[in-house]
PDB file of C-alpha atoms in Angstrom:
ATOM      1  CA  MET G   1       0.000   0.000   0.000  1.00 88.00           C
ATOM      2  CA  ILE G   2       1.199   3.503  -0.844  1.00 94.00           C
ATOM      3  CA  LYS G   3      -0.359   6.349   1.089  1.00 96.00           C
ATOM      4  CA  THR G   4       0.365   9.857  -0.143  1.00 97.00           C
ATOM      5  CA  TYR G   5       0.154  12.915   2.090  1.00 98.00           C
ATOM      6  CA  ILE G   6      -0.915  16.087   0.328  1.00 97.00           C
ATOM      7  CA  TYR G   7       0.035  19.382   1.998  1.00 97.00           C
ATOM      8  CA  CYS G   8      -0.379  21.912  -0.778  1.00 97.00           C
ATOM      9  CA  SER G   9      -1.724  25.363  -1.437  1.00 96.00           C
ATOM     10  CA  TYR G  10      -1.894  27.798  -4.354  1.00 96.00           C
ATOM     11  CA  LYS G  11      -2.376  31.443  -5.202  1.00 94.00           C
ATOM     12  CA  LEU G  12      -5.768  32.718  -3.989  1.00 94.00           C
ATOM     13  CA  SER G  13      -6.594  29.440  -2.239  1.00 96.00           C
ATOM     14  CA  PRO G  14      -9.545  29.980   0.103  1.00 96.00           C
ATOM     15  CA  VAL G  15      -8.227  27.498   2.691  1.00 96.00           C
ATOM     16  CA  GLY G  16      -4.413  27.568   2.459  1.00 95.00           C
ATOM     17  CA  PHE G  17      -2.375  24.510   3.470  1.00 96.00           C
ATOM     18  CA  GLN G  18      -4.446  21.558   4.666  1.00 96.00           C
ATOM     19  CA  LEU G  19      -2.988  18.117   5.400  1.00 97.00           C
ATOM     20  CA  GLY G  20      -4.822  15.217   3.789  1.00 97.00           C
ATOM     21  CA  THR G  21      -4.133  11.761   2.389  1.00 97.00           C
ATOM     22  CA  ILE G  22      -4.964   9.706  -0.678  1.00 96.00           C
ATOM     23  CA  THR G  23      -4.184   6.020  -1.281  1.00 94.00           C
ATOM     24  CA  TYR G  24      -2.729   4.952  -4.605  1.00 92.00           C
ATOM     25  CA  SER G  25      -4.634   2.215  -6.403  1.00 89.00           C
ATOM     26  CA  GLU G  26      -3.926   0.785  -9.855  1.00 85.00           C
ATOM     27  CA  SER G  27      -7.621  -0.002 -10.256  1.00 83.00           C
ATOM     28  CA  PHE G  28      -8.925   3.425  -9.202  1.00 86.00           C
ATOM     29  CA  GLN G  29     -11.978   4.074 -11.389  1.00 85.00           C
ATOM     30  CA  LYS G  30     -12.732   7.746 -10.746  1.00 90.00           C
ATOM     31  CA  GLU G  31     -11.266  10.741 -12.534  1.00 94.00           C
ATOM     32  CA  TYR G  32      -9.984  12.414  -9.366  1.00 96.00           C
ATOM     33  CA  TYR G  33      -8.669  11.533  -5.926  1.00 96.00           C
ATOM     34  CA  ILE G  34     -10.132  13.708  -3.183  1.00 96.00           C
ATOM     35  CA  PRO G  35      -7.909  14.094  -0.064  1.00 96.00           C
ATOM     36  CA  THR G  36      -9.263  13.080   3.329  1.00 95.00           C
ATOM     37  CA  ARG G  37      -8.015  13.398   6.894  1.00 93.00           C
ATOM     38  CA  ASN G  38      -7.992   9.623   7.399  1.00 87.00           C
ATOM     39  CA  GLU G  39      -5.051   7.710   8.895  1.00 87.00           C
ATOM     40  CA  ILE G  40      -2.564  10.524   9.305  1.00 93.00           C
ATOM     41  CA  THR G  41       0.545   9.167  11.029  1.00 93.00           C
ATOM     42  CA  PRO G  42       1.561  11.568  13.869  1.00 94.00           C
ATOM     43  CA  PHE G  43       5.264  11.340  12.959  1.00 95.00           C
ATOM     44  CA  VAL G  44       4.529  12.497   9.405  1.00 95.00           C
ATOM     45  CA  ALA G  45       2.224  15.285  10.558  1.00 95.00           C
ATOM     46  CA  THR G  46       4.954  16.562  12.890  1.00 95.00           C
ATOM     47  CA  ALA G  47       7.513  16.609  10.052  1.00 95.00           C
ATOM     48  CA  PHE G  48       5.155  18.709   7.914  1.00 95.00           C
ATOM     49  CA  GLU G  49       4.652  21.204  10.737  1.00 93.00           C
ATOM     50  CA  GLN G  50       8.381  21.820  11.226  1.00 92.00           C
ATOM     51  CA  GLY G  51       9.716  24.501   8.883  1.00 91.00           C
ATOM     52  CA  LEU G  52      13.242  23.459   9.858  1.00 93.00           C
ATOM     53  CA  VAL G  53      12.756  20.039   8.228  1.00 95.00           C
ATOM     54  CA  LYS G  54      13.406  19.949   4.479  1.00 94.00           C
ATOM     55  CA  SER G  55      13.019  16.230   3.874  1.00 95.00           C
ATOM     56  CA  VAL G  56      12.617  12.906   5.698  1.00 96.00           C
ATOM     57  CA  TRP G  57      13.222   9.401   4.395  1.00 96.00           C
ATOM     58  CA  GLY G  58      13.657   5.850   5.682  1.00 96.00           C
ATOM     59  CA  LYS G  59      11.884   3.768   8.308  1.00 96.00           C
ATOM     60  CA  ILE G  60       9.190   5.499  10.336  1.00 95.00           C
ATOM     61  CA  PRO G  61      10.452   5.114  13.928  1.00 93.00           C
ATOM     62  CA  SER G  62       8.761   2.549  16.184  1.00 89.00           C
ATOM     63  CA  THR G  63       6.687   0.959  13.400  1.00 91.00           C
ATOM     64  CA  GLU G  64       6.324  -2.821  13.504  1.00 91.00           C
ATOM     65  CA  PRO G  65       5.798  -4.149  10.913  1.00 93.00           C
ATOM     66  CA  ALA G  66       8.034  -1.515   9.414  1.00 94.00           C
ATOM     67  CA  ARG G  67       6.673   1.319   7.295  1.00 96.00           C
ATOM     68  CA  TYR G  68       8.790   3.677   5.235  1.00 97.00           C
ATOM     69  CA  ILE G  69       8.477   7.380   4.461  1.00 97.00           C
ATOM     70  CA  LEU G  70       9.788   9.712   1.786  1.00 97.00           C
ATOM     71  CA  MET G  71       8.899  13.360   2.329  1.00 97.00           C
ATOM     72  CA  VAL G  72       9.673  16.214  -0.065  1.00 96.00           C
ATOM     73  CA  LYS G  73       8.879  19.806   0.877  1.00 95.00           C
ATOM     74  CA  LYS G  74       8.968  23.309  -0.536  1.00 93.00           C
ATOM     75  CA  LEU G  75       8.225  22.472  -4.175  1.00 96.00           C
ATOM     76  CA  ASN G  76       7.061  25.640  -5.925  1.00 96.00           C
ATOM     77  CA  TYR G  77       5.786  25.938  -9.478  1.00 96.00           C
ATOM     78  CA  SER G  78       4.227  28.762 -11.507  1.00 95.00           C
ATOM     79  CA  LYS G  79       1.919  27.876 -14.367  1.00 86.00           C
ATOM     80  CA  GLN G  80       1.743  29.973 -17.515  1.00 81.00           C
ATOM     81  CA  SER G  81      -1.785  31.341 -17.171  1.00 77.00           C
ATOM     82  CA  ASN G  82      -3.644  34.588 -17.630  1.00 73.00           C
ATOM     83  CA  ASN G  83      -5.729  33.658 -14.602  1.00 84.00           C
ATOM     84  CA  GLU G  84      -4.125  34.421 -11.220  1.00 89.00           C
ATOM     85  CA  TYR G  85      -6.219  31.826  -9.377  1.00 92.00           C
ATOM     86  CA  GLY G  86      -4.148  28.679  -8.928  1.00 91.00           C
ATOM     87  CA  SER G  87      -1.297  29.931 -11.106  1.00 91.00           C
ATOM     88  CA  ASP G  88       1.333  29.522  -8.346  1.00 95.00           C
ATOM     89  CA  LEU G  89       1.498  26.150  -6.597  1.00 97.00           C
ATOM     90  CA  TYR G  90       3.210  25.508  -3.239  1.00 97.00           C
ATOM     91  CA  MET G  91       3.588  21.773  -2.709  1.00 97.00           C
ATOM     92  CA  ASN G  92       4.685  19.372   0.016  1.00 97.00           C
ATOM     93  CA  PHE G  93       4.281  15.611  -0.219  1.00 98.00           C
ATOM     94  CA  ALA G  94       5.047  12.489   1.753  1.00 97.00           C
ATOM     95  CA  PHE G  95       4.812   8.943   0.411  1.00 98.00           C
ATOM     96  CA  GLU G  96       4.342   6.142   2.937  1.00 97.00           C
ATOM     97  CA  PHE G  97       5.097   2.499   2.034  1.00 97.00           C
ATOM     98  CA  ASP G  98       4.636  -0.844   3.750  1.00 94.00           C
ATOM     99  CA  SER G  99       7.094  -2.451   1.290  1.00 95.00           C
ATOM    100  CA  PHE G 100      10.819  -1.683   1.490  1.00 95.00           C
ATOM    101  CA  GLU G 101      11.299  -2.772  -2.129  1.00 94.00           C
ATOM    102  CA  GLU G 102       8.739  -0.231  -3.332  1.00 95.00           C
ATOM    103  CA  PHE G 103      10.247   2.451  -1.125  1.00 96.00           C
ATOM    104  CA  LYS G 104      13.738   1.670  -2.453  1.00 94.00           C
ATOM    105  CA  ASN G 105      12.707   1.918  -6.106  1.00 95.00           C
ATOM    106  CA  PHE G 106      10.704   5.082  -5.471  1.00 96.00           C
ATOM    107  CA  LYS G 107      13.544   6.784  -3.575  1.00 95.00           C
ATOM    108  CA  ASN G 108      16.192   5.910  -6.145  1.00 93.00           C
ATOM    109  CA  ASN G 109      14.031   7.144  -9.015  1.00 94.00           C
ATOM    110  CA  ILE G 110      12.838  10.365  -7.405  1.00 95.00           C
ATOM    111  CA  ASP G 111      16.428  11.299  -6.515  1.00 92.00           C
ATOM    112  CA  ILE G 112      17.348  11.629 -10.199  1.00 92.00           C
ATOM    113  CA  ILE G 113      14.359  13.795 -11.191  1.00 93.00           C
ATOM    114  CA  THR G 114      15.531  17.319 -11.969  1.00 92.00           C
ATOM    115  CA  ASP G 115      12.081  18.860 -12.520  1.00 94.00           C
ATOM    116  CA  LEU G 116      10.122  17.331  -9.625  1.00 97.00           C
ATOM    117  CA  ALA G 117       8.049  20.472  -8.995  1.00 97.00           C
ATOM    118  CA  SER G 118       6.778  20.596 -12.572  1.00 96.00           C
ATOM    119  CA  GLN G 119       5.956  16.877 -12.544  1.00 96.00           C
ATOM    120  CA  THR G 120       3.956  17.004  -9.309  1.00 97.00           C
ATOM    121  CA  ALA G 121       2.212  20.204 -10.445  1.00 96.00           C
ATOM    122  CA  GLU G 122       0.728  18.173 -13.298  1.00 96.00           C
ATOM    123  CA  PHE G 123      -1.650  16.285 -10.995  1.00 97.00           C
ATOM    124  CA  ILE G 124      -2.590  19.099  -8.562  1.00 97.00           C
ATOM    125  CA  CYS G 125      -5.932  20.624  -9.577  1.00 96.00           C
ATOM    126  CA  PRO G 126      -7.049  23.755  -7.689  1.00 96.00           C
ATOM    127  CA  ASN G 127     -10.802  23.680  -7.105  1.00 95.00           C
ATOM    128  CA  ASN G 128     -12.470  25.899  -4.520  1.00 93.00           C
ATOM    129  CA  THR G 129     -15.615  23.758  -4.489  1.00 94.00           C
ATOM    130  CA  ILE G 130     -13.807  20.879  -2.734  1.00 94.00           C
ATOM    131  CA  PRO G 131     -14.586  21.071   1.012  1.00 91.00           C
ATOM    132  CA  GLU G 132     -11.631  21.637   3.399  1.00 94.00           C
ATOM    133  CA  PHE G 133      -8.857  21.213   0.808  1.00 97.00           C
ATOM    134  CA  ALA G 134      -9.977  23.292  -2.204  1.00 97.00           C
ATOM    135  CA  LEU G 135      -8.052  20.976  -4.525  1.00 97.00           C
ATOM    136  CA  LYS G 136      -8.213  17.513  -6.046  1.00 97.00           C
ATOM    137  CA  ILE G 137      -5.743  15.114  -7.650  1.00 97.00           C
ATOM    138  CA  ASP G 138      -5.899  14.061 -11.295  1.00 97.00           C
ATOM    139  CA  ALA G 139      -6.019  10.264 -10.915  1.00 96.00           C
ATOM    140  CA  ASN G 140      -4.531   9.338 -14.300  1.00 95.00           C
ATOM    141  CA  LYS G 141      -1.581  11.710 -14.008  1.00 96.00           C
ATOM    142  CA  PHE G 142      -0.974  10.807 -10.377  1.00 97.00           C
ATOM    143  CA  ASN G 143      -1.076   7.054 -11.072  1.00 96.00           C
ATOM    144  CA  SER G 144       1.319   7.469 -14.013  1.00 95.00           C
ATOM    145  CA  PHE G 145       3.708   9.401 -11.768  1.00 97.00           C
ATOM    146  CA  ILE G 146       3.643   6.692  -9.073  1.00 96.00           C
ATOM    147  CA  GLU G 147       4.003   3.832 -11.567  1.00 95.00           C
ATOM    148  CA  ARG G 148       7.071   5.414 -13.180  1.00 95.00           C
ATOM    149  CA  LEU G 149       8.792   5.785  -9.826  1.00 95.00           C
ATOM    150  CA  LEU G 150       8.004   2.247  -8.710  1.00 95.00           C
ATOM    151  CA  LYS G 151       9.923   0.729 -11.599  1.00 92.00           C
ATOM    152  CA  SER G 152      13.177  -0.962 -10.705  1.00 86.00           C
ATOM    153  CA  ASN G 153      16.158   1.244 -11.483  1.00 72.00           C
ATOM    154  CA  GLU G 154      19.150  -0.835 -12.588  1.00 60.00           C
ATOM    155  CA  SER G 155      21.619   1.851 -11.589  1.00 55.00           C
ATOM    156  CA  SER G 156      20.209   1.811  -8.047  1.00 52.00           C
ATOM    157  CA  LYS G 157      21.820  -1.581  -7.386  1.00 51.00           C
ATOM    158  CA  THR G 158      25.076   0.251  -6.689  1.00 48.00           C
ATOM    159  CA  ASN G 159      23.436   2.556  -4.156  1.00 61.00           C
ATOM    160  CA  THR G 160      24.425   0.950  -0.855  1.00 60.00           C
ATOM    161  CA  ASN G 161      23.244   3.948   1.212  1.00 77.00           C
ATOM    162  CA  ILE G 162      19.606   3.092   0.554  1.00 87.00           C
ATOM    163  CA  LEU G 163      20.019  -0.149   2.522  1.00 87.00           C
ATOM    164  CA  ASN G 164      20.522   1.880   5.717  1.00 89.00           C
ATOM    165  CA  CYS G 165      16.932   3.088   5.302  1.00 93.00           C
ATOM    166  CA  LYS G 166      15.635  -0.369   6.134  1.00 92.00           C
ATOM    167  CA  GLN G 167      16.172   0.313   9.849  1.00 92.00           C
ATOM    168  CA  ASP G 168      17.219   3.985  10.042  1.00 94.00           C
ATOM    169  CA  THR G 169      15.491   7.341   9.600  1.00 95.00           C
ATOM    170  CA  PHE G 170      17.116  10.317   7.887  1.00 96.00           C
ATOM    171  CA  PHE G 171      16.304  14.005   8.344  1.00 96.00           C
ATOM    172  CA  SER G 172      17.503  16.803   6.077  1.00 95.00           C
ATOM    173  CA  LEU G 173      17.347  20.287   7.635  1.00 96.00           C
ATOM    174  CA  ILE G 174      17.544  23.760   6.129  1.00 94.00           C
ATOM    175  CA  SER G 175      20.247  24.859   8.615  1.00 92.00           C
ATOM    176  CA  SER G 176      23.812  23.629   9.114  1.00 92.00           C
ATOM    177  CA  SER G 177      23.684  24.354  12.866  1.00 94.00           C
ATOM    178  CA  ASP G 178      23.511  21.402  15.251  1.00 94.00           C
ATOM    179  CA  TYR G 179      19.862  20.544  15.971  1.00 94.00           C
ATOM    180  CA  THR G 180      20.404  17.047  17.380  1.00 93.00           C
ATOM    181  CA  LYS G 181      18.623  17.746  20.674  1.00 91.00           C
ATOM    182  CA  GLU G 182      15.759  19.526  18.921  1.00 92.00           C
ATOM    183  CA  ILE G 183      15.114  16.574  16.584  1.00 93.00           C
ATOM    184  CA  ILE G 184      15.038  14.160  19.512  1.00 92.00           C
ATOM    185  CA  LYS G 185      12.566  16.372  21.370  1.00 92.00           C
ATOM    186  CA  ILE G 186      10.328  17.272  18.407  1.00 92.00           C
ATOM    187  CA  PHE G 187       9.924  13.695  17.205  1.00 93.00           C
ATOM    188  CA  GLN G 188      10.068  12.110  20.679  1.00 90.00           C
ATOM    189  CA  LEU G 189      12.971   9.877  19.708  1.00 89.00           C
ATOM    190  CA  GLU G 190      14.417   9.297  23.184  1.00 74.00           C
ATOM    191  CA  GLN G 191      15.036   5.550  23.228  1.00 74.00           C
ATOM    192  CA  PRO G 192      18.000   3.986  25.098  1.00 79.00           C
ATOM    193  CA  ASN G 193      19.115   1.779  22.208  1.00 80.00           C
ATOM    194  CA  PHE G 194      19.017   4.478  19.514  1.00 85.00           C
ATOM    195  CA  SER G 195      20.971   7.644  18.786  1.00 89.00           C
ATOM    196  CA  ILE G 196      21.061  10.603  16.392  1.00 90.00           C
ATOM    197  CA  ILE G 197      24.185  11.028  14.265  1.00 91.00           C
ATOM    198  CA  LYS G 198      24.833  14.401  12.611  1.00 92.00           C
ATOM    199  CA  LYS G 199      26.233  13.935   9.117  1.00 92.00           C
ATOM    200  CA  PRO G 200      27.508  16.396   6.473  1.00 93.00           C
ATOM    201  CA  ASN G 201      25.102  18.701   4.587  1.00 93.00           C
ATOM    202  CA  ALA G 202      22.689  19.123   7.524  1.00 94.00           C
ATOM    203  CA  ILE G 203      21.582  15.477   7.431  1.00 94.00           C
ATOM    204  CA  TYR G 204      20.821  13.495  10.591  1.00 94.00           C
ATOM    205  CA  GLN G 205      20.627   9.721  10.909  1.00 93.00           C
ATOM    206  CA  TYR G 206      18.460   8.114  13.585  1.00 93.00           C
ATOM    207  CA  THR G 207      19.967   4.672  14.083  1.00 91.00           C
ATOM    208  CA  LYS G 208      20.319   1.812  16.527  1.00 85.00           C
ATOM    209  CA  LYS G 209      23.368   2.118  18.765  1.00 80.00           C
ATOM    210  CA  LYS G 210      26.236  -0.273  18.305  1.00 69.00           C
ATOM    211  CA  ILE G 211      26.733  -2.572  21.287  1.00 52.00           C
ATOM    212  CA  ILE G 212      30.149  -1.127  21.956  1.00 44.00           C
ATOM    213  CA  LEU G 213      28.639   2.312  22.549  1.00 44.00           C
ATOM    214  CA  HIS G 214      26.913   1.057  25.695  1.00 49.00           C
ATOM    215  CA  LEU G 215      30.204   0.196  27.426  1.00 50.00           C
ATOM    216  CA  GLU G 216      32.037   2.604  29.690  1.00 61.00           C
ATOM    217  CA  LYS G 217      35.524   3.619  28.614  1.00 66.00           C
ATOM    218  CA  LYS G 218      37.132   2.070  31.717  1.00 70.00           C
ATOM    219  CA  ILE G 219      35.396  -1.234  31.080  1.00 79.00           C
ATOM    220  CA  LEU G 220      36.603  -1.196  27.478  1.00 76.00           C
ATOM    221  CA  ILE G 221      40.185  -0.593  28.606  1.00 82.00           C
ATOM    222  CA  ARG G 222      39.972  -3.488  31.078  1.00 83.00           C
ATOM    223  CA  ILE G 223      38.581  -5.795  28.426  1.00 87.00           C
ATOM    224  CA  ILE G 224      41.349  -4.844  25.987  1.00 89.00           C
ATOM    225  CA  LEU G 225      44.049  -5.402  28.645  1.00 87.00           C
ATOM    226  CA  PHE G 226      42.507  -8.740  29.564  1.00 88.00           C
ATOM    227  CA  LEU G 227      42.516  -9.817  25.908  1.00 90.00           C
ATOM    228  CA  ILE G 228      46.163  -8.758  25.532  1.00 91.00           C
ATOM    229  CA  LEU G 229      47.152 -10.771  28.622  1.00 89.00           C
ATOM    230  CA  LEU G 230      45.157 -13.720  27.384  1.00 88.00           C
ATOM    231  CA  VAL G 231      46.959 -13.650  24.035  1.00 87.00           C
ATOM    232  CA  ILE G 232      50.358 -13.457  25.776  1.00 89.00           C
ATOM    233  CA  PHE G 233      49.421 -16.387  28.024  1.00 84.00           C
ATOM    234  CA  LEU G 234      48.319 -18.472  25.026  1.00 85.00           C
ATOM    235  CA  ILE G 235      51.549 -17.691  23.159  1.00 86.00           C
ATOM    236  CA  ILE G 236      53.614 -18.824  26.180  1.00 86.00           C
ATOM    237  CA  GLN G 237      51.611 -22.044  26.462  1.00 81.00           C
ATOM    238  CA  ILE G 238      52.058 -22.787  22.777  1.00 83.00           C
ATOM    239  CA  PHE G 239      55.793 -22.151  23.063  1.00 78.00           C
ATOM    240  CA  LEU G 240      56.127 -24.473  26.067  1.00 78.00           C
ATOM    241  CA  ASN G 241      54.118 -27.241  24.405  1.00 79.00           C
ATOM    242  CA  TYR G 242      56.191 -27.147  21.252  1.00 72.00           C
ATOM    243  CA  HIS G 243      59.577 -27.004  23.034  1.00 63.00           C
ATOM    244  CA  PRO G 244      59.293 -29.452  25.971  1.00 59.00           C
ATOM    245  CA  ALA G 245      62.814 -30.926  25.595  1.00 55.00           C
ATOM    246  CA  LYS G 246      64.511 -27.577  25.648  1.00 54.00           C
ATOM    247  CA  THR G 247      62.560 -26.569  28.716  1.00 49.00           C
ATOM    248  CA  GLU G 248      63.483 -29.788  30.611  1.00 52.00           C
ATOM    249  CA  ASN G 249      67.176 -29.427  29.702  1.00 54.00           C
ATOM    250  CA  SER G 250      67.150 -25.882  30.954  1.00 51.00           C
ATOM    251  CA  LEU G 251      65.706 -26.985  34.271  1.00 46.00           C
ATOM    252  CA  SER G 252      68.285 -29.812  34.733  1.00 50.00           C
ATOM    253  CA  LEU G 253      71.144 -27.386  34.415  1.00 46.00           C
TER     254      LEU G 253
END
């Protein structure tokens, strides 16, 4: 199942940004999808609300069975039109998957699109008669967009970074300052076995801690010293076992 979050507005919209969802279906029979407020995941809603967050991708934290998210924000597009109404589109989307394979294909394909704003603008239809959202989604164009991105990308087989998304969550921020504590607090990520790692280009990785990170430095030093002594002891024992005659002769003297 692929659930798409629509958080869009346009010039002269009577309602502004409203968060809704639609569910992709190959067999959808109607001409348009109409967003609803059904089944909005709190984690995704929080990411939309934070202006600091530019994008989110990977496993949605604490979901079992696992679900995966790809969020793209701040897509702007101006249509060539003599009519001001709806001419400028301001778009934010999130795509939620229950299949890692579908997420992987989608992520790899969307990463190489250079005109994403113009492509998503194709299926956004401003309409002030639609209650709450004042827009609808062209079903044919939307389905074609999803189907293209779900296709396996041969070049993606060399992308090893995508495999980290199977268990980890990635956040891309608009600022290079350190917001590690803020991310933990905003998304309620305080779990003893997980940590946030700040990476280059204002990207943060929420990942499971390595076992070694739980050990105190003094304990690590003691373990290393113990292992060194153990190796020395084993070497001495091997030497004695392989040179018994020499050892006995030495003792007789």
